PDB file of C-alpha atoms in Angstrom:
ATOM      1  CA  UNK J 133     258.856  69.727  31.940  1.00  0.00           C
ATOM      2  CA  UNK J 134     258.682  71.609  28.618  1.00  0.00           C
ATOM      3  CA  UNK J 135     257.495  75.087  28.824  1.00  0.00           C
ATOM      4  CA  UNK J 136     255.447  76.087  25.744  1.00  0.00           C
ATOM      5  CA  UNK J 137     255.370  80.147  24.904  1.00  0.00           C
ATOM      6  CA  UNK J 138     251.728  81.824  24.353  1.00  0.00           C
ATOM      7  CA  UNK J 139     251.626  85.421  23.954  1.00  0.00           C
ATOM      8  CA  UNK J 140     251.196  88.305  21.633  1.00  0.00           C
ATOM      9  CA  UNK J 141     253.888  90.640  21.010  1.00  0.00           C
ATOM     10  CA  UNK J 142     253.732  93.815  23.208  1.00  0.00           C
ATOM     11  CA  UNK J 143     250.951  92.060  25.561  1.00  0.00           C
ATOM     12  CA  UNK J 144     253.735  92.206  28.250  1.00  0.00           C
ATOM     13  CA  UNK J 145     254.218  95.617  27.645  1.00  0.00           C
ATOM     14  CA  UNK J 146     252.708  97.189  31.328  1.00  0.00           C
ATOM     15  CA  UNK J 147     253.743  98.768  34.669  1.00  0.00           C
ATOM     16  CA  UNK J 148     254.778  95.982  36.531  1.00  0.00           C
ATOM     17  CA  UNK J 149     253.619  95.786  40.238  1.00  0.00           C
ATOM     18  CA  UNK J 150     256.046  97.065  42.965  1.00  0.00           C
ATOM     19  CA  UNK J 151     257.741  94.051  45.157  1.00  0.00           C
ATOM     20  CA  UNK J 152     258.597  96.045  47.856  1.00  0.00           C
ATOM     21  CA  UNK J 153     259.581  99.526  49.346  1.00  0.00           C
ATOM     22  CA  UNK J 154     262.946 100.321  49.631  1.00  0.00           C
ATOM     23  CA  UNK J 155     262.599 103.489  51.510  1.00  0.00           C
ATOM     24  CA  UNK J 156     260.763 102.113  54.015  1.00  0.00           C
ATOM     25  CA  UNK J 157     263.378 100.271  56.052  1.00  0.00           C
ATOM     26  CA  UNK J 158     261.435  98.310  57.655  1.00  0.00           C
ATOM     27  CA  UNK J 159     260.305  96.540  54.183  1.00  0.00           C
ATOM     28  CA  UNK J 160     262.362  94.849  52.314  1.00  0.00           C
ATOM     29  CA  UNK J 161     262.509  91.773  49.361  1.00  0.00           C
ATOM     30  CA  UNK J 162     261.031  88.357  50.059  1.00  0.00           C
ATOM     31  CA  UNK J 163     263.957  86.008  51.370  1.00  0.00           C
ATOM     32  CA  UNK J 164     263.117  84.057  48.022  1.00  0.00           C
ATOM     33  CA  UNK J 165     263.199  87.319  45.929  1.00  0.00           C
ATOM     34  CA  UNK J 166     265.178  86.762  42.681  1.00  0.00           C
ATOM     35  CA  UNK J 167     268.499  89.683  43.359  1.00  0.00           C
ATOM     36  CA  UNK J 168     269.517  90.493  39.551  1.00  0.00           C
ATOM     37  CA  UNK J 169     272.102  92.714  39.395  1.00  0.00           C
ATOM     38  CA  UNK J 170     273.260  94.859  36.878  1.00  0.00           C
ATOM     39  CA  UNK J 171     277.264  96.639  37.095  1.00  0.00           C
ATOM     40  CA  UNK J 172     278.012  99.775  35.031  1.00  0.00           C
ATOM     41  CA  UNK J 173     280.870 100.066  33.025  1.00  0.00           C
ATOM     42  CA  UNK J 174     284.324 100.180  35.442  1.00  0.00           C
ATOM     43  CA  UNK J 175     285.262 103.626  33.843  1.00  0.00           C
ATOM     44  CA  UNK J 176     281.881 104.922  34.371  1.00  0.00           C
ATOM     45  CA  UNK J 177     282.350 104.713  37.899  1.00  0.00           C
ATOM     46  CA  UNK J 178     285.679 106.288  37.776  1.00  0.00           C
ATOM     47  CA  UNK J 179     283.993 109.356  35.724  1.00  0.00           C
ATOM     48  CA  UNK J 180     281.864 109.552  38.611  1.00  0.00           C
ATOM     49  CA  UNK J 181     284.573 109.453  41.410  1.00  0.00           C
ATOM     50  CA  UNK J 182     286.887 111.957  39.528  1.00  0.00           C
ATOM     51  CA  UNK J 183     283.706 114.216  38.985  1.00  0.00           C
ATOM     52  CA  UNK J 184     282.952 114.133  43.189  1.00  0.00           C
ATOM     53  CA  UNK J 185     287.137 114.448  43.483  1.00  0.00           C
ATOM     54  CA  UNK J 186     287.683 117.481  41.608  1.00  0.00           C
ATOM     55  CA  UNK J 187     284.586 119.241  43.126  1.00  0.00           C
ATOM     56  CA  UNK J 188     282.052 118.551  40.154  1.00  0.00           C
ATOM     57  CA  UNK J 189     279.308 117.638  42.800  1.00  0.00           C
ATOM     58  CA  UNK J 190     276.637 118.893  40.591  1.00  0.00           C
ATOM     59  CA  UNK J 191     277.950 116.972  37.791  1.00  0.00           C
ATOM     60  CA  UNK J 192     278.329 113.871  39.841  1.00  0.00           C
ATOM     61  CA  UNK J 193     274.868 113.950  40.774  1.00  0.00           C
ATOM     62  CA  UNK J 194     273.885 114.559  36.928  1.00  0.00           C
ATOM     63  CA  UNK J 195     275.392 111.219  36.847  1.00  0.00           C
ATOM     64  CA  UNK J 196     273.364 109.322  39.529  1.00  0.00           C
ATOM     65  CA  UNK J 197     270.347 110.701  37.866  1.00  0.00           C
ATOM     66  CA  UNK J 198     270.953 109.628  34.841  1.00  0.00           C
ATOM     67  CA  UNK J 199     272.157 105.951  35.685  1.00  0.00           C
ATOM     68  CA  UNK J 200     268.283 105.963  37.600  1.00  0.00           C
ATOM     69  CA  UNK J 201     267.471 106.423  33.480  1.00  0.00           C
ATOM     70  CA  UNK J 202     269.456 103.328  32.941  1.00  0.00           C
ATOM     71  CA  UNK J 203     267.764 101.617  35.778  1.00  0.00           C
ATOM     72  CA  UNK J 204     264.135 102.422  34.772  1.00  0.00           C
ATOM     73  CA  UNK J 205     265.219 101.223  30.997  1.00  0.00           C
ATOM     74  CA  UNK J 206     265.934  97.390  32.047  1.00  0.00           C
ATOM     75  CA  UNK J 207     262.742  97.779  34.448  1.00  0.00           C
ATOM     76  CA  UNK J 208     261.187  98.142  32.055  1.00  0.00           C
ATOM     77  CA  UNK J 209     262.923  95.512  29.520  1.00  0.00           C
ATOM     78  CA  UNK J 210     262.774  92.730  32.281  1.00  0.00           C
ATOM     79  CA  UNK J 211     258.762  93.556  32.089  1.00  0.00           C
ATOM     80  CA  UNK J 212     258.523  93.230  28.305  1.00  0.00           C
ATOM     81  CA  UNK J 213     260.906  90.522  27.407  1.00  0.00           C
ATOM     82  CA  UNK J 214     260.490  88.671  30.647  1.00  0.00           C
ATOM     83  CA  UNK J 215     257.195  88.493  32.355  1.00  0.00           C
ATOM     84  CA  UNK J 216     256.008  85.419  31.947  1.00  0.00           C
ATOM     85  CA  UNK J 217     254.649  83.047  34.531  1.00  0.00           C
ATOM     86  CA  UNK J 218     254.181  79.264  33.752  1.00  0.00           C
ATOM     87  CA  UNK J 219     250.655  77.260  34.276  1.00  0.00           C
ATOM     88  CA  UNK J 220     250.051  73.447  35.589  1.00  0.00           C
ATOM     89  CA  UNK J 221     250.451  72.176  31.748  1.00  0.00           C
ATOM     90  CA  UNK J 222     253.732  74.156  31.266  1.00  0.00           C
ATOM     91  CA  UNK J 223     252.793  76.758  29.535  1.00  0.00           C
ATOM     92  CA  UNK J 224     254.467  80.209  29.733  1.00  0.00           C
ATOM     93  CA  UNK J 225     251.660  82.930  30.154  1.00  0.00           C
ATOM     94  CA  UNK J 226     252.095  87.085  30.255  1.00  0.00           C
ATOM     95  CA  UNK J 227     251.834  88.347  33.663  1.00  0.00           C
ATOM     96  CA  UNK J 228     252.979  91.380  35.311  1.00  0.00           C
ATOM     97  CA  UNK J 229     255.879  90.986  37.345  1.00  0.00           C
ATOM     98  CA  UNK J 230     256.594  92.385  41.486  1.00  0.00           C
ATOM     99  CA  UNK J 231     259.633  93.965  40.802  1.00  0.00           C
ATOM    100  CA  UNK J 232     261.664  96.887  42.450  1.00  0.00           C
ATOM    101  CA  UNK J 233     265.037  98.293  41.251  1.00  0.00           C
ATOM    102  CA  UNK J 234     267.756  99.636  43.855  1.00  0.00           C
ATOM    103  CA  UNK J 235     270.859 101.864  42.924  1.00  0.00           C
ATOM    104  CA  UNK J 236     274.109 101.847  45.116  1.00  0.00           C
ATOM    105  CA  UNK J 237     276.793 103.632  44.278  1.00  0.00           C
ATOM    106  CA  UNK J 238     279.347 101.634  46.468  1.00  0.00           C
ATOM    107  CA  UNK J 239     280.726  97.810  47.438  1.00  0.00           C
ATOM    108  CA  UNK J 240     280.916  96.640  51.071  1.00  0.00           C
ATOM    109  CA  UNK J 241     285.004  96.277  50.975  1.00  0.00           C
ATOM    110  CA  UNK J 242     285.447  98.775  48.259  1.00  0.00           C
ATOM    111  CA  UNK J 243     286.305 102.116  48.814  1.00  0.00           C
ATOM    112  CA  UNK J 244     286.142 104.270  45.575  1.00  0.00           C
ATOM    113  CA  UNK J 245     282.674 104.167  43.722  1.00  0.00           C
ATOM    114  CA  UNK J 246     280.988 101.519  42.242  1.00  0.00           C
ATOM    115  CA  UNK J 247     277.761 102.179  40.731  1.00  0.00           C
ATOM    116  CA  UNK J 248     275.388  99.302  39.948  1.00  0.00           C
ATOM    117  CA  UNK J 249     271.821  98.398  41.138  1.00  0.00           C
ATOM    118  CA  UNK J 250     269.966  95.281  42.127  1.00  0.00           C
ATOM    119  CA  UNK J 251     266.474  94.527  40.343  1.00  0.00           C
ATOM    120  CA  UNK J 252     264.604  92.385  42.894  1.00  0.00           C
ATOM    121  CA  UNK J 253     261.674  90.149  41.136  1.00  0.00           C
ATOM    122  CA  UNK J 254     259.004  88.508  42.963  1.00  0.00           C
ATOM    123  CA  UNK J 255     259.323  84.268  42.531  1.00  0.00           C
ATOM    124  CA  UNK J 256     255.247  84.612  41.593  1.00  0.00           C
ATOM    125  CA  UNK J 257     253.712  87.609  39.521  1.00  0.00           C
ATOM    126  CA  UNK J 258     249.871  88.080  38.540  1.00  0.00           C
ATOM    127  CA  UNK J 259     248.646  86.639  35.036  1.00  0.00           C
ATOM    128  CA  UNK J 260     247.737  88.785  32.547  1.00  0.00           C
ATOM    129  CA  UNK J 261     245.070  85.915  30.850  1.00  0.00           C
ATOM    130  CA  UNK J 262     243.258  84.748  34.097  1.00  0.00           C
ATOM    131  CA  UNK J 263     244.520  87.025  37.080  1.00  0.00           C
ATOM    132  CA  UNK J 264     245.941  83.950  38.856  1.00  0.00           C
ATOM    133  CA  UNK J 265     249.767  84.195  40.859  1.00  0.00           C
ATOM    134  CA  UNK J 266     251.750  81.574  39.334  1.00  0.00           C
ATOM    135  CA  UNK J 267     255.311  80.975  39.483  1.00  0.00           C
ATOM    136  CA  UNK J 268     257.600  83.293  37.481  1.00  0.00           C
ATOM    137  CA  UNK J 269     258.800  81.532  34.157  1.00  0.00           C
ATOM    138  CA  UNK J 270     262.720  81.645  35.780  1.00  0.00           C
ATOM    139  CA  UNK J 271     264.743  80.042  32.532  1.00  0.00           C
ATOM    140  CA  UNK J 272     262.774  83.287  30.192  1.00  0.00           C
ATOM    141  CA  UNK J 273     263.777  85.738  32.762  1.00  0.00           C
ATOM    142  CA  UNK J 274     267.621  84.388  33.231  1.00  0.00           C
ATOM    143  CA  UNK J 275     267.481  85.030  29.211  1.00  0.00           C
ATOM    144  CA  UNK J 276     266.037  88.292  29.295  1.00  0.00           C
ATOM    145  CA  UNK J 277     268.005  89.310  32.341  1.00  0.00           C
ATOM    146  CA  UNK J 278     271.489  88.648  30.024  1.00  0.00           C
ATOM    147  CA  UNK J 279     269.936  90.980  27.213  1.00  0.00           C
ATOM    148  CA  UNK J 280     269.356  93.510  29.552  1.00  0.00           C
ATOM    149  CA  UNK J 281     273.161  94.229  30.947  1.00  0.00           C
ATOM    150  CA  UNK J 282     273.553  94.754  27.358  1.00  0.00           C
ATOM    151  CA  UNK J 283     270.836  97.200  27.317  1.00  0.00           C
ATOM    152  CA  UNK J 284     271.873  98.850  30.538  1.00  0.00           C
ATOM    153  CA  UNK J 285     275.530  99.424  29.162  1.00  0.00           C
ATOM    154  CA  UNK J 286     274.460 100.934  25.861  1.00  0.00           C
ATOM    155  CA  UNK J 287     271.911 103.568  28.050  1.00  0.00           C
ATOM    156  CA  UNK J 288     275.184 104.439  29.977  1.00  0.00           C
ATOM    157  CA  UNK J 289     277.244 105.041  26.832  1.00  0.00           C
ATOM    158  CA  UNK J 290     274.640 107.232  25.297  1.00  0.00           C
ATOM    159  CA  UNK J 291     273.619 108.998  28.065  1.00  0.00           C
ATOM    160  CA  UNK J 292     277.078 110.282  28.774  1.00  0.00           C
ATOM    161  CA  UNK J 293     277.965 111.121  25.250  1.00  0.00           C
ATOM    162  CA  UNK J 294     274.864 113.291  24.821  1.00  0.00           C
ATOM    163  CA  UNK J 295     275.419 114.774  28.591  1.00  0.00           C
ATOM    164  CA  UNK J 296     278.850 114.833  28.739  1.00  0.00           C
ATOM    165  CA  UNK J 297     280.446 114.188  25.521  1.00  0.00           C
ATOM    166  CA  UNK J 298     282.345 110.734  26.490  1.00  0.00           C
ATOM    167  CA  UNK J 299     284.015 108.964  23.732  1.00  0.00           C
ATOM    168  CA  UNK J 300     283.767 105.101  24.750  1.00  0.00           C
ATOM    169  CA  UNK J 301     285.494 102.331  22.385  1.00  0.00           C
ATOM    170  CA  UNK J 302     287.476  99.034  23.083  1.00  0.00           C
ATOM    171  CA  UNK J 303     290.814 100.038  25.054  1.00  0.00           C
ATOM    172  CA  UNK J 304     293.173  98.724  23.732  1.00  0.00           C
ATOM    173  CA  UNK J 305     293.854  94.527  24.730  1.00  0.00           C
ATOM    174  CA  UNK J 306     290.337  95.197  26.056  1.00  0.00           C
ATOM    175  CA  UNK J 307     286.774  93.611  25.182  1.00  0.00           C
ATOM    176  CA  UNK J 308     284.082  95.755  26.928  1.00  0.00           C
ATOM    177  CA  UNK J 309     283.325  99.243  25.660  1.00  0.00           C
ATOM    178  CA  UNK J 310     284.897 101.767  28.320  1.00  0.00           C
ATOM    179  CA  UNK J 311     285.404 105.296  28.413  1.00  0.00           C
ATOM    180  CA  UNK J 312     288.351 106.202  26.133  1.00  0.00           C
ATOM    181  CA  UNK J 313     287.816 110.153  26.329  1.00  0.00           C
ATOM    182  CA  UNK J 314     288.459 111.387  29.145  1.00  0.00           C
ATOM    183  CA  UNK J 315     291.116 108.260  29.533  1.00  0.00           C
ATOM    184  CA  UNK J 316     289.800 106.836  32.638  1.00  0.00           C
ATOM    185  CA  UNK J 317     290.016 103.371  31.100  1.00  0.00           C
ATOM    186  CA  UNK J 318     293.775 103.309  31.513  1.00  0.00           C
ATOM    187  CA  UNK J 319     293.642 102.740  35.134  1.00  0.00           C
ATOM    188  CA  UNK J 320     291.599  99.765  34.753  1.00  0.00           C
ATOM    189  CA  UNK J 321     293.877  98.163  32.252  1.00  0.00           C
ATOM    190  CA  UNK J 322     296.736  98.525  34.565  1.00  0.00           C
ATOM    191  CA  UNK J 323     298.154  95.315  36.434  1.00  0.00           C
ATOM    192  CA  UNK J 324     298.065  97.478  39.800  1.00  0.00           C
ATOM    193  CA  UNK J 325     294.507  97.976  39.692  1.00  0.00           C
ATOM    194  CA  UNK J 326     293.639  94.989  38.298  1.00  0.00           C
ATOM    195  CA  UNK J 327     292.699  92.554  41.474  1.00  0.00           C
ATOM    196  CA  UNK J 328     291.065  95.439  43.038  1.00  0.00           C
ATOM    197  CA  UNK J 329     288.568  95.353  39.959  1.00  0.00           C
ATOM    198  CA  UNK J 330     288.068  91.695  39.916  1.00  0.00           C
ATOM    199  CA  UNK J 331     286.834  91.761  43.573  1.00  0.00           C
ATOM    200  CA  UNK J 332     284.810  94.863  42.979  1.00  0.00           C
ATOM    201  CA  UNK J 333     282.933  92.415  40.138  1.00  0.00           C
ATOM    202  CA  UNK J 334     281.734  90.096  43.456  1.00  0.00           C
ATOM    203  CA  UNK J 335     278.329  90.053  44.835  1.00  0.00           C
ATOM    204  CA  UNK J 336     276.735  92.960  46.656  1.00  0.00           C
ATOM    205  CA  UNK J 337     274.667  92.021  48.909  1.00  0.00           C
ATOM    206  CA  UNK J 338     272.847  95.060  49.771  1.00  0.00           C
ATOM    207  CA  UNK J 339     271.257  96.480  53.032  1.00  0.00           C
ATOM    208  CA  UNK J 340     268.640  93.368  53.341  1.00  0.00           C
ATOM    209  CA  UNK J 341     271.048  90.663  52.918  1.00  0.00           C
ATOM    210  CA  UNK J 342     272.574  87.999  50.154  1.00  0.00           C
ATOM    211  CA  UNK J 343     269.171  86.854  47.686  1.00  0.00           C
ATOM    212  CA  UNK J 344     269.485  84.253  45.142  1.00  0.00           C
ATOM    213  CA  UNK J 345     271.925  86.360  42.898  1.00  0.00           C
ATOM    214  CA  UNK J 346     272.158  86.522  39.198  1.00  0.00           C
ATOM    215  CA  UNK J 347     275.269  88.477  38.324  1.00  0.00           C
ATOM    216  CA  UNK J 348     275.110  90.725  34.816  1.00  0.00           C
ATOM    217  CA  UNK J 349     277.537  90.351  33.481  1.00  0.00           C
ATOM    218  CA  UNK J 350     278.319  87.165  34.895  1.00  0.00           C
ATOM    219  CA  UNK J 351     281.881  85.528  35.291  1.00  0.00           C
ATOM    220  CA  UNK J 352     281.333  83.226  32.607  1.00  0.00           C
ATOM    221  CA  UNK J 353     280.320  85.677  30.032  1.00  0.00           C
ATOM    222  CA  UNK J 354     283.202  87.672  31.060  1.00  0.00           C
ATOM    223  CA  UNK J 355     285.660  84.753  29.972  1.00  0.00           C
ATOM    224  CA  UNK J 356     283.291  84.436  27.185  1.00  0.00           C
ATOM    225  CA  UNK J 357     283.897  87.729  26.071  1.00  0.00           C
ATOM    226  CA  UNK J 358     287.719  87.826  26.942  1.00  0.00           C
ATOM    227  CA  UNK J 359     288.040  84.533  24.937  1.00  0.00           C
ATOM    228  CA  UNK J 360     286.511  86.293  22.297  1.00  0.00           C
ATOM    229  CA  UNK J 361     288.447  88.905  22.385  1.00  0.00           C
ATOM    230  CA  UNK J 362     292.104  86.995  22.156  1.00  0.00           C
ATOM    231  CA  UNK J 363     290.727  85.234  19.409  1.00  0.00           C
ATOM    232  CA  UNK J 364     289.858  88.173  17.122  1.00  0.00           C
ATOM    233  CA  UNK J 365     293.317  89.705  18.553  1.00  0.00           C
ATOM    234  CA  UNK J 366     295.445  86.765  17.092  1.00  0.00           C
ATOM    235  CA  UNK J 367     293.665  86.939  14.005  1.00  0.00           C
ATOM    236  CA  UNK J 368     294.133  90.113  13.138  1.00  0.00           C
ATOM    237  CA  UNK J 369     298.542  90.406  13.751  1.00  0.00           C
ATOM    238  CA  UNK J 370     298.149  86.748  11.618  1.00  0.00           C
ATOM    239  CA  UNK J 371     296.980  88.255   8.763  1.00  0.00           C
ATOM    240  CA  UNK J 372     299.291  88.944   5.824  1.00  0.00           C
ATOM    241  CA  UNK J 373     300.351  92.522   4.818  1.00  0.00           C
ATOM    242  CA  UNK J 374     298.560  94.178   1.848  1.00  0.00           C
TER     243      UNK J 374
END
């Protein structure tokens, strides 16, 4: 079935309604709730375990507090960009999604810290138009979702050059922006630390269980971007001297 858009610009643009409560522990997501989850930068997390390390508590909470920042910002963008619901005939309608965003600073298996957070979305949400529950226009939201690690990483970057003064860039053989300055990046680009990473990149599946996951950044667009990267790499030592 073809789903046909309808909407204004900005008529997305409200609080969305709350899924669940997560500090109630006796509440938790639907067992069809929609687990997106969004990873910060490796070195990031590193900044944050040397901070905690060298005694910088107050610091390393400045960080958790501002990576809540990051996860209000794609909150918010999943609202805007991606609430839509879809009608009978197909068409994608605003609506106001259920959605609640959890931070955890660690990975069942991993020991240092990993910070990330899940954003939970309801498989219904309310229509703006009519006020009717219909189901959640999925394909829109997988879109949106993909925008918003990119949004979520750029929030991290500036919030820890304006509150720390972090210098992030490519490392060097490297495609995703990491902290250069301090150079915490270095002991992600080693080989010794490198299949601890790759299984810290796995799912998470948080105190109420494994969801339907969707992964940002996913594996594919991690090859994607890797690909990308050894491309641009061999055409830059292939091009003639000035």
């Amino acid at each position: 079935m073809e789903v046909v858009g309808m909407g204004r610009i900005g008529e997305t643009r409200v609080q969305p309604g709350r899924l669940f409560a997560p500090e109630d522990r006796g509440s938790g997501p639907p067992a069809d709730a929609l687990d997106v989850q969004f990873r910060a930068p490796q070195s990031f997390s590193l900044f944050v375990d040397d901070l905690f390390k060298a005694g910088r508590e107050e610091d390393g909470r400045a960080c958790f507090a501002l990576y809540e920042q990051v996860m209000d910002r794609t909150t918010a963008q999943l609202q805007l960009m991606g609430g839509y619901v879809v009608d009978e005939q197909g068409i994608s309608l605003p609506a106001r999604l259920d959605l609640t965003a959890y931070g955890e600073s660690t990975v069942p298996g991993f020991s240092m810290i990993r910070i990330h957070h899940h954003l939970y979305v309801g498989r219904t949400a309310v229509s703006l138009r009519d006020g009717r529950r219909l189901p959640v226009d999925s394909p829109r939201l997988r879109r949106v979702a993909r925008a918003a690690s990119a949004i979520a990483v750029d929030a991290v970057r500036e919030l820890t050059e304006q509150r720390f003064g972090c210098r992030w860039g490519p490392p060097p053989d490297g495609y995703a922006f990491e902290i250069l300055d301090p150079p915490v990046y270095r002991r992600i680009m080693s080989h010794q630390n490198a299949t601890i990473w790759d299984a810290a990149l796995g799912v998470c599946p948080s105190p109420w269980g494994p969801r339907t996951t969707w992964e940002q950044p996913s594996r594919d667009a991690l090859d994607m971007m890797a690909a990308d990267a050894a491309l641009i790499a061999r055409n830059s030592t292939s091009r003639p001297p000035r």
